[in-house]
Amino acid sequence: MAGLRFLTAGESHGQCLTAIVEGIPAGLQVDIEAINRDLARRQQGYGRGGRMKIETDKADVLSGIRFGETMGDPVTLRVVNRDWQNWTDRMSVFGHEFGDKVTAVRPGHADLTGVLKYDRDDARDILERASARETATRVAVGGLCKEFLRACGIEVVSHVVKIGGIAVDEGRIDRDEIGSGTSELNCYDAVAEEAMKERISQAMQEGDTLGGVFEVIVRGVPLGLGSHIQWDKRLDGRLAQAMMAIQAIKGVEIGAGFQCGELPGSRIHDEMFMDGEQNVYRKTNRAGGLEGGMSNGEEIVVRACMKPIPTLMKPLHSVDIASGQPVLACKERSDVCAVSAASVVGEAMAAMVIAEAMLDKFGGDAMCDVLAAIEAYKGRVQA
């Protein structure tokens, strides 16, 4: 049985979103305001839609924490949907059908495939759960995992590196500043950020949407998380799967990523050296902190590519599943660009994977046991 697991439930316009997290050790001091700050960050960013003006996401803890400290049992988190009051008829649990059905399915969304798979005649039965609104609970769960990782000396941060084809200049970025929360787009190249905003404004005027790329960095990870012995134990694979499970993510790379297929080995592999205290170090980190499916002690660096949001204010050509006739796709309230929000979700997913890997390796029902095991292990591998 997995040491850490979670489930989420709820619809975009339902009463609330919930998550149950099992496996967090007892004795973890939880800062709920830190979790709520991440929820607020998920809602921010230039190019977000009107829904963000309605919701003010905060996590309510319904179980598992007493006097600010975990007890070892499952933690239940709830994020209330304030917009529910406007959808009580259309999303009624036991009421009668209300309003028009959504039948003009959207290209690039779960609408058509979900309707056919689950034998529904209203795409709302699919789009409500497929919506990226569900990631609010994942950010809450990730925030709890970040609390655990912080106690273990690990930090998870992110930044946006490309939007609409406009990329940051790595030479203008102070990587120590990443995670400081000083950027509206979570971008730490001020010149690129202004150009990104202009591109987003242009897309908004054109009724279009934009995607981009974000990078998640995990600092302070001990070497040896994950394993080479089975495919499903490889940490890079687990991280890639977690990122791909975020709505609209279409590609993931670790470290130098796809560059590895373009350059010779002499320019890709991170050479190793010995310092004066007989510790191994690397001058580069093109492996992104992962070798052989295991963390190697360097920063873990993962990038993910988000496609443009499929709800366009100038809808694409589609079909009506009720009439079988050609139509323009339906319009739901949406964002022009949500790459900055996706970067916060990426942090959450990375935090879950690393927290699970830490518990797989160091176990423990109580934080004191986990921390003692980490210290003993570090003492051995650094000896």
Tab-separated table of C-alpha atoms in Angstrom:
chain	number	residue	atom	x	y	z
A	1	MET	CA	0.000	0.000	0.000
A	2	ALA	CA	1.300	3.440	-0.916
A	3	GLY	CA	2.677	5.520	1.937
A	4	LEU	CA	0.994	8.686	0.667
A	5	ARG	CA	-2.141	8.908	-1.421
A	6	PHE	CA	-4.952	11.325	-2.097
A	7	LEU	CA	-8.257	11.603	-3.924
A	8	THR	CA	-10.153	14.698	-5.017
A	9	ALA	CA	-13.871	15.150	-5.687
A	10	GLY	CA	-16.194	17.886	-6.869
A	11	GLU	CA	-17.287	19.814	-9.944
A	12	SER	CA	-16.356	23.242	-11.252
A	13	HIS	CA	-19.746	24.768	-10.366
A	14	GLY	CA	-20.716	22.308	-7.644
A	15	GLN	CA	-20.984	23.134	-3.955
A	16	CYS	CA	-17.320	22.530	-3.179
A	17	LEU	CA	-14.143	20.676	-4.065
A	18	THR	CA	-12.742	18.207	-1.572
A	19	ALA	CA	-9.653	16.062	-1.086
A	20	ILE	CA	-8.689	13.299	1.318
A	21	VAL	CA	-4.972	12.881	1.983
A	22	GLU	CA	-3.702	9.742	3.685
A	23	GLY	CA	-0.162	9.079	4.878
A	24	ILE	CA	1.005	12.410	6.290
A	25	PRO	CA	2.896	11.544	9.519
A	26	ALA	CA	1.660	12.712	12.890
A	27	GLY	CA	3.310	15.687	14.474
A	28	LEU	CA	3.597	17.938	11.418
A	29	GLN	CA	2.935	21.575	12.243
A	30	VAL	CA	0.693	22.935	9.466
A	31	ASP	CA	0.550	26.582	8.434
A	32	ILE	CA	-2.875	26.873	6.807
A	33	GLU	CA	-2.076	30.397	5.653
A	34	ALA	CA	0.825	29.050	3.580
A	35	ILE	CA	-1.583	26.656	1.865
A	36	ASN	CA	-4.059	29.485	1.275
A	37	ARG	CA	-1.314	31.645	-0.216
A	38	ASP	CA	-0.727	28.952	-2.821
A	39	LEU	CA	-4.466	28.837	-3.530
A	40	ALA	CA	-4.428	32.616	-4.038
A	41	ARG	CA	-1.401	32.330	-6.342
A	42	ARG	CA	-3.290	29.794	-8.471
A	43	GLN	CA	-6.004	32.396	-9.049
A	44	GLN	CA	-3.666	35.218	-10.010
A	45	GLY	CA	-1.893	36.058	-13.241
A	46	TYR	CA	-2.331	38.351	-16.211
A	47	GLY	CA	-4.886	36.885	-18.611
A	48	ARG	CA	-7.110	35.127	-16.081
A	49	GLY	CA	-10.884	35.176	-16.592
A	50	GLY	CA	-13.922	36.476	-14.706
A	51	ARG	CA	-14.298	33.381	-12.513
A	52	MET	CA	-11.259	34.497	-10.521
A	53	LYS	CA	-13.133	37.670	-9.534
A	54	ILE	CA	-15.883	35.546	-7.969
A	55	GLU	CA	-13.871	32.913	-6.114
A	56	THR	CA	-11.564	33.596	-3.184
A	57	ASP	CA	-10.200	30.135	-2.575
A	58	LYS	CA	-9.354	29.051	0.941
A	59	ALA	CA	-8.860	25.569	2.329
A	60	ASP	CA	-11.069	24.377	5.170
A	61	VAL	CA	-9.673	21.472	7.192
A	62	LEU	CA	-12.422	19.002	8.102
A	63	SER	CA	-10.328	16.235	9.654
A	64	GLY	CA	-6.829	15.054	10.479
A	65	ILE	CA	-5.434	18.197	12.134
A	66	ARG	CA	-5.841	19.234	15.768
A	67	PHE	CA	-4.391	22.380	17.299
A	68	GLY	CA	-2.478	22.990	14.059
A	69	GLU	CA	-0.753	19.597	14.064
A	70	THR	CA	-1.417	16.415	12.077
A	71	MET	CA	-2.601	13.404	14.078
A	72	GLY	CA	-1.672	10.663	11.612
A	73	ASP	CA	-5.169	10.000	10.281
A	74	PRO	CA	-6.500	11.157	6.878
A	75	VAL	CA	-6.633	14.914	6.343
A	76	THR	CA	-9.787	16.187	4.631
A	77	LEU	CA	-9.547	19.495	2.801
A	78	ARG	CA	-12.431	21.483	1.323
A	79	VAL	CA	-12.480	24.460	-1.042
A	80	VAL	CA	-15.936	26.041	-1.273
A	81	ASN	CA	-17.187	27.254	-4.656
A	82	ARG	CA	-18.691	30.689	-4.072
A	83	ASP	CA	-20.138	30.614	-7.617
A	84	TRP	CA	-22.349	27.684	-6.565
A	85	GLN	CA	-25.053	30.151	-5.533
A	86	ASN	CA	-25.448	31.083	-9.206
A	87	TRP	CA	-25.640	27.430	-10.309
A	88	THR	CA	-27.933	25.810	-7.738
A	89	ASP	CA	-30.589	24.977	-10.376
A	90	ARG	CA	-28.267	23.883	-13.176
A	91	MET	CA	-26.100	21.783	-10.833
A	92	SER	CA	-28.826	20.550	-8.482
A	93	VAL	CA	-28.050	17.148	-6.995
A	94	PHE	CA	-31.633	15.832	-6.903
A	95	GLY	CA	-33.586	18.515	-8.765
A	96	HIS	CA	-34.957	18.474	-12.303
A	97	GLU	CA	-33.257	19.432	-15.557
A	98	PHE	CA	-32.793	23.167	-15.787
A	99	GLY	CA	-31.454	25.272	-18.646
A	100	ASP	CA	-30.131	24.267	-22.037
A	101	LYS	CA	-27.915	21.240	-22.443
A	102	VAL	CA	-24.356	21.758	-23.660
A	103	THR	CA	-24.221	19.947	-26.994
A	104	ALA	CA	-21.811	22.074	-29.080
A	105	VAL	CA	-18.685	20.252	-27.924
A	106	ARG	CA	-15.296	21.981	-27.892
A	107	PRO	CA	-12.258	20.798	-29.864
A	108	GLY	CA	-9.339	20.153	-27.516
A	109	HIS	CA	-11.562	19.500	-24.486
A	110	ALA	CA	-12.868	16.331	-22.828
A	111	ASP	CA	-16.436	17.138	-23.992
A	112	LEU	CA	-16.989	14.752	-26.928
A	113	THR	CA	-14.923	11.796	-25.763
A	114	GLY	CA	-16.400	11.999	-22.272
A	115	VAL	CA	-19.987	12.189	-23.554
A	116	LEU	CA	-19.491	9.084	-25.685
A	117	LYS	CA	-17.528	7.151	-23.041
A	118	TYR	CA	-20.013	7.789	-20.216
A	119	ASP	CA	-23.190	7.731	-22.372
A	120	ARG	CA	-24.330	11.271	-21.535
A	121	ASP	CA	-26.368	13.662	-23.658
A	122	ASP	CA	-25.157	16.841	-21.951
A	123	ALA	CA	-21.468	17.772	-22.079
A	124	ARG	CA	-21.866	19.591	-18.768
A	125	ASP	CA	-21.769	16.181	-17.091
A	126	ILE	CA	-18.203	15.916	-18.415
A	127	LEU	CA	-16.829	19.456	-18.505
A	128	GLU	CA	-17.694	20.167	-14.870
A	129	ARG	CA	-15.257	17.542	-13.616
A	130	ALA	CA	-12.747	17.861	-16.467
A	131	SER	CA	-12.414	21.584	-15.732
A	132	ALA	CA	-9.098	22.886	-14.406
A	133	ARG	CA	-11.094	24.253	-11.470
A	134	GLU	CA	-10.412	20.801	-9.952
A	135	THR	CA	-6.768	21.796	-9.526
A	136	ALA	CA	-7.724	24.019	-6.594
A	137	THR	CA	-7.898	20.889	-4.449
A	138	ARG	CA	-4.617	19.619	-5.854
A	139	VAL	CA	-2.954	22.891	-4.897
A	140	ALA	CA	-4.369	22.493	-1.376
A	141	VAL	CA	-3.024	18.924	-1.173
A	142	GLY	CA	0.281	20.094	-2.634
A	143	GLY	CA	0.402	22.858	-0.033
A	144	LEU	CA	0.082	20.264	2.719
A	145	CYS	CA	2.857	18.200	1.096
A	146	LYS	CA	5.018	21.337	0.862
A	147	GLU	CA	4.570	21.792	4.606
A	148	PHE	CA	5.901	18.267	5.104
A	149	LEU	CA	8.793	18.838	2.690
A	150	ARG	CA	9.667	22.159	4.315
A	151	ALA	CA	10.035	20.351	7.634
A	152	CYS	CA	12.431	17.994	5.833
A	153	GLY	CA	14.499	20.902	4.445
A	154	ILE	CA	13.059	20.761	0.916
A	155	GLU	CA	11.628	23.697	-1.061
A	156	VAL	CA	9.454	23.602	-4.202
A	157	VAL	CA	9.244	26.692	-6.445
A	158	SER	CA	8.316	27.462	-10.059
A	159	HIS	CA	8.516	30.095	-12.760
A	160	VAL	CA	7.118	30.701	-16.238
A	161	VAL	CA	9.708	30.468	-19.016
A	162	LYS	CA	7.593	30.910	-22.166
A	163	ILE	CA	4.165	32.224	-23.174
A	164	GLY	CA	2.856	32.474	-26.716
A	165	GLY	CA	6.313	31.901	-28.171
A	166	ILE	CA	7.979	34.602	-26.047
A	167	ALA	CA	10.772	33.048	-23.985
A	168	VAL	CA	12.773	34.318	-21.037
A	169	ASP	CA	16.478	35.060	-21.304
A	170	GLU	CA	18.107	32.807	-18.706
A	171	GLY	CA	20.922	35.335	-18.375
A	172	ARG	CA	18.471	37.922	-16.980
A	173	ILE	CA	17.106	35.584	-14.296
A	174	ASP	CA	18.437	35.430	-10.769
A	175	ARG	CA	17.522	31.838	-9.910
A	176	ASP	CA	17.734	32.605	-6.213
A	177	GLU	CA	14.789	34.994	-6.698
A	178	ILE	CA	12.523	32.286	-8.143
A	179	GLY	CA	9.747	31.639	-5.672
A	180	SER	CA	9.827	35.110	-4.141
A	181	GLY	CA	6.363	35.890	-5.514
A	182	THR	CA	7.324	39.257	-6.996
A	183	SER	CA	5.954	38.650	-10.513
A	184	GLU	CA	2.365	38.868	-11.795
A	185	LEU	CA	3.034	36.116	-14.339
A	186	ASN	CA	5.429	34.192	-12.079
A	187	CYS	CA	8.162	35.158	-14.561
A	188	TYR	CA	11.521	36.407	-13.305
A	189	ASP	CA	12.710	38.056	-16.515
A	190	ALA	CA	11.017	41.482	-16.359
A	191	VAL	CA	11.669	42.240	-20.036
A	192	ALA	CA	10.116	38.972	-21.212
A	193	GLU	CA	7.201	39.389	-18.811
A	194	GLU	CA	6.179	42.714	-20.350
A	195	ALA	CA	6.335	41.194	-23.828
A	196	MET	CA	4.240	38.247	-22.612
A	197	LYS	CA	1.598	40.625	-21.254
A	198	GLU	CA	1.409	42.432	-24.594
A	199	ARG	CA	1.008	39.097	-26.367
A	200	ILE	CA	-1.769	38.074	-23.962
A	201	SER	CA	-3.568	41.406	-24.493
A	202	GLN	CA	-3.369	40.889	-28.242
A	203	ALA	CA	-4.831	37.381	-27.941
A	204	MET	CA	-7.620	38.713	-25.746
A	205	GLN	CA	-8.578	41.288	-28.396
A	206	GLU	CA	-8.566	38.552	-31.028
A	207	GLY	CA	-10.741	36.207	-28.967
A	208	ASP	CA	-7.898	33.698	-28.845
A	209	THR	CA	-5.945	31.858	-26.130
A	210	LEU	CA	-2.268	31.200	-25.400
A	211	GLY	CA	-0.204	28.411	-23.884
A	212	GLY	CA	3.366	28.277	-22.690
A	213	VAL	CA	5.987	26.521	-20.598
A	214	PHE	CA	6.727	26.586	-16.875
A	215	GLU	CA	9.580	25.148	-14.838
A	216	VAL	CA	9.380	23.566	-11.377
A	217	ILE	CA	12.503	23.466	-9.198
A	218	VAL	CA	12.847	21.284	-6.109
A	219	ARG	CA	15.692	22.325	-3.818
A	220	GLY	CA	17.284	20.346	-1.008
A	221	VAL	CA	16.306	16.849	-2.179
A	222	PRO	CA	18.616	14.157	-0.782
A	223	LEU	CA	20.225	11.806	-3.269
A	224	GLY	CA	18.671	8.380	-3.679
A	225	LEU	CA	14.928	9.055	-3.916
A	226	GLY	CA	13.326	6.724	-6.425
A	227	SER	CA	15.016	3.629	-7.818
A	228	HIS	CA	16.412	2.092	-10.989
A	229	ILE	CA	15.187	-1.422	-10.182
A	230	GLN	CA	11.642	-1.213	-11.644
A	231	TRP	CA	10.045	1.116	-14.196
A	232	ASP	CA	7.359	2.367	-11.840
A	233	LYS	CA	9.867	3.233	-9.113
A	234	ARG	CA	11.830	5.662	-11.298
A	235	LEU	CA	11.382	9.166	-9.882
A	236	ASP	CA	11.651	10.892	-13.258
A	237	GLY	CA	8.779	8.771	-14.573
A	238	ARG	CA	6.635	9.546	-11.546
A	239	LEU	CA	7.273	13.271	-11.922
A	240	ALA	CA	6.503	13.187	-15.643
A	241	GLN	CA	3.224	11.364	-15.039
A	242	ALA	CA	2.227	13.860	-12.347
A	243	MET	CA	2.854	16.818	-14.661
A	244	MET	CA	1.034	15.197	-17.584
A	245	ALA	CA	-1.963	14.678	-15.292
A	246	ILE	CA	-2.466	18.455	-15.073
A	247	GLN	CA	-5.205	19.671	-17.419
A	248	ALA	CA	-3.868	20.988	-20.776
A	249	ILE	CA	-0.278	19.760	-20.273
A	250	LYS	CA	1.029	18.216	-23.501
A	251	GLY	CA	4.751	17.779	-22.888
A	252	VAL	CA	7.257	17.320	-20.060
A	253	GLU	CA	11.039	17.468	-19.972
A	254	ILE	CA	13.582	17.051	-17.186
A	255	GLY	CA	16.802	19.048	-17.079
A	256	ALA	CA	18.107	19.680	-20.600
A	257	GLY	CA	15.166	17.622	-21.875
A	258	PHE	CA	14.825	17.502	-25.645
A	259	GLN	CA	18.201	19.167	-26.053
A	260	CYS	CA	19.645	15.806	-25.097
A	261	GLY	CA	18.613	14.512	-28.513
A	262	GLU	CA	20.433	17.315	-30.321
A	263	LEU	CA	23.849	17.614	-28.616
A	264	PRO	CA	26.703	15.102	-28.197
A	265	GLY	CA	27.265	13.401	-24.859
A	266	SER	CA	30.294	15.562	-24.147
A	267	ARG	CA	27.976	18.589	-23.970
A	268	ILE	CA	25.125	16.924	-22.087
A	269	HIS	CA	26.391	14.745	-19.253
A	270	ASP	CA	27.293	16.492	-16.003
A	271	GLU	CA	30.947	15.858	-15.220
A	272	MET	CA	31.798	15.013	-11.611
A	273	PHE	CA	34.576	16.428	-9.433
A	274	MET	CA	35.820	15.948	-5.874
A	275	ASP	CA	36.101	18.839	-3.445
A	276	GLY	CA	38.623	19.235	-0.614
A	277	GLU	CA	36.388	17.272	1.780
A	278	GLN	CA	36.119	14.324	-0.615
A	279	ASN	CA	32.545	15.150	-1.606
A	280	VAL	CA	31.427	14.723	-5.218
A	281	TYR	CA	30.034	17.794	-6.951
A	282	ARG	CA	28.933	18.846	-10.449
A	283	LYS	CA	29.428	22.178	-12.189
A	284	THR	CA	26.319	21.698	-14.349
A	285	ASN	CA	22.872	20.175	-13.872
A	286	ARG	CA	21.694	19.200	-17.354
A	287	ALA	CA	20.322	15.948	-15.884
A	288	GLY	CA	17.850	18.013	-13.881
A	289	GLY	CA	18.818	16.321	-10.628
A	290	LEU	CA	17.867	12.828	-11.795
A	291	GLU	CA	20.104	9.993	-12.999
A	292	GLY	CA	19.032	6.373	-13.389
A	293	GLY	CA	15.562	7.173	-12.090
A	294	MET	CA	17.000	8.488	-8.805
A	295	SER	CA	17.635	11.927	-7.351
A	296	ASN	CA	21.373	12.680	-7.409
A	297	GLY	CA	21.440	15.478	-4.824
A	298	GLU	CA	21.232	18.371	-7.306
A	299	GLU	CA	18.156	20.544	-7.784
A	300	ILE	CA	15.352	18.675	-9.526
A	301	VAL	CA	14.278	20.652	-12.590
A	302	VAL	CA	11.100	19.767	-14.521
A	303	ARG	CA	9.493	21.725	-17.344
A	304	ALA	CA	5.948	21.305	-18.649
A	305	CYS	CA	4.260	22.671	-21.770
A	306	MET	CA	0.661	23.851	-21.504
A	307	LYS	CA	-1.477	24.042	-24.643
A	308	PRO	CA	-3.755	27.041	-25.239
A	309	ILE	CA	-7.068	26.771	-23.388
A	310	PRO	CA	-9.710	25.167	-25.679
A	311	THR	CA	-12.511	27.621	-24.806
A	312	LEU	CA	-12.191	30.492	-27.298
A	313	MET	CA	-14.307	33.640	-27.388
A	314	LYS	CA	-14.195	33.221	-31.179
A	315	PRO	CA	-15.208	29.558	-31.125
A	316	LEU	CA	-13.779	26.886	-33.415
A	317	HIS	CA	-15.827	24.770	-35.806
A	318	SER	CA	-17.380	21.712	-34.188
A	319	VAL	CA	-20.477	19.513	-34.226
A	320	ASP	CA	-23.683	19.468	-32.202
A	321	ILE	CA	-24.030	16.052	-30.561
A	322	ALA	CA	-27.827	16.432	-30.395
A	323	SER	CA	-28.528	17.408	-34.009
A	324	GLY	CA	-25.419	16.078	-35.726
A	325	GLN	CA	-25.110	19.413	-37.491
A	326	PRO	CA	-22.000	21.589	-37.846
A	327	VAL	CA	-21.869	24.416	-35.309
A	328	LEU	CA	-19.434	26.681	-33.547
A	329	ALA	CA	-18.207	25.248	-30.239
A	330	CYS	CA	-19.830	26.378	-26.994
A	331	LYS	CA	-18.355	29.184	-24.916
A	332	GLU	CA	-17.791	28.807	-21.185
A	333	ARG	CA	-16.344	31.610	-19.075
A	334	SER	CA	-12.613	31.118	-19.462
A	335	ASP	CA	-9.086	32.513	-19.332
A	336	VAL	CA	-6.964	33.837	-22.160
A	337	CYS	CA	-3.810	32.441	-20.586
A	338	ALA	CA	-3.359	30.378	-17.414
A	339	VAL	CA	0.286	29.312	-17.637
A	340	SER	CA	1.165	31.135	-14.411
A	341	ALA	CA	-1.671	29.304	-12.640
A	342	ALA	CA	-0.491	26.002	-14.106
A	343	SER	CA	2.979	26.648	-12.685
A	344	VAL	CA	1.480	26.715	-9.178
A	345	VAL	CA	-0.336	23.449	-9.907
A	346	GLY	CA	2.981	22.061	-11.170
A	347	GLU	CA	4.563	22.911	-7.817
A	348	ALA	CA	1.758	21.049	-6.063
A	349	MET	CA	2.113	17.931	-8.201
A	350	ALA	CA	5.889	17.884	-7.796
A	351	ALA	CA	5.489	18.308	-4.033
A	352	MET	CA	3.146	15.319	-3.884
A	353	VAL	CA	5.562	13.088	-5.792
A	354	ILE	CA	8.616	14.139	-3.766
A	355	ALA	CA	6.697	13.814	-0.477
A	356	GLU	CA	5.592	10.323	-1.478
A	357	ALA	CA	9.170	9.402	-2.438
A	358	MET	CA	10.479	10.744	0.876
A	359	LEU	CA	7.946	8.686	2.829
A	360	ASP	CA	8.656	5.614	0.690
A	361	LYS	CA	12.319	5.895	1.633
A	362	PHE	CA	12.230	7.175	5.204
A	363	GLY	CA	8.822	5.905	6.405
A	364	GLY	CA	7.646	6.712	9.877
A	365	ASP	CA	4.255	7.283	11.454
A	366	ALA	CA	5.527	10.362	13.284
A	367	MET	CA	7.605	13.305	12.099
A	368	CYS	CA	10.283	12.656	14.731
A	369	ASP	CA	10.915	9.208	13.220
A	370	VAL	CA	11.006	10.569	9.662
A	371	LEU	CA	13.467	13.339	10.517
A	372	ALA	CA	15.696	10.959	12.483
A	373	ALA	CA	15.800	8.545	9.521
A	374	ILE	CA	16.709	11.370	7.134
A	375	GLU	CA	19.573	12.526	9.346
A	376	ALA	CA	20.928	9.000	9.749
A	377	TYR	CA	20.802	8.402	5.992
A	378	LYS	CA	22.483	11.703	5.150
A	379	GLY	CA	25.224	10.900	7.624
A	380	ARG	CA	25.867	7.592	5.909
A	381	VAL	CA	25.879	8.725	2.267
A	382	GLN	CA	27.990	11.793	3.010
A	383	ALA	CA	30.549	9.846	5.075
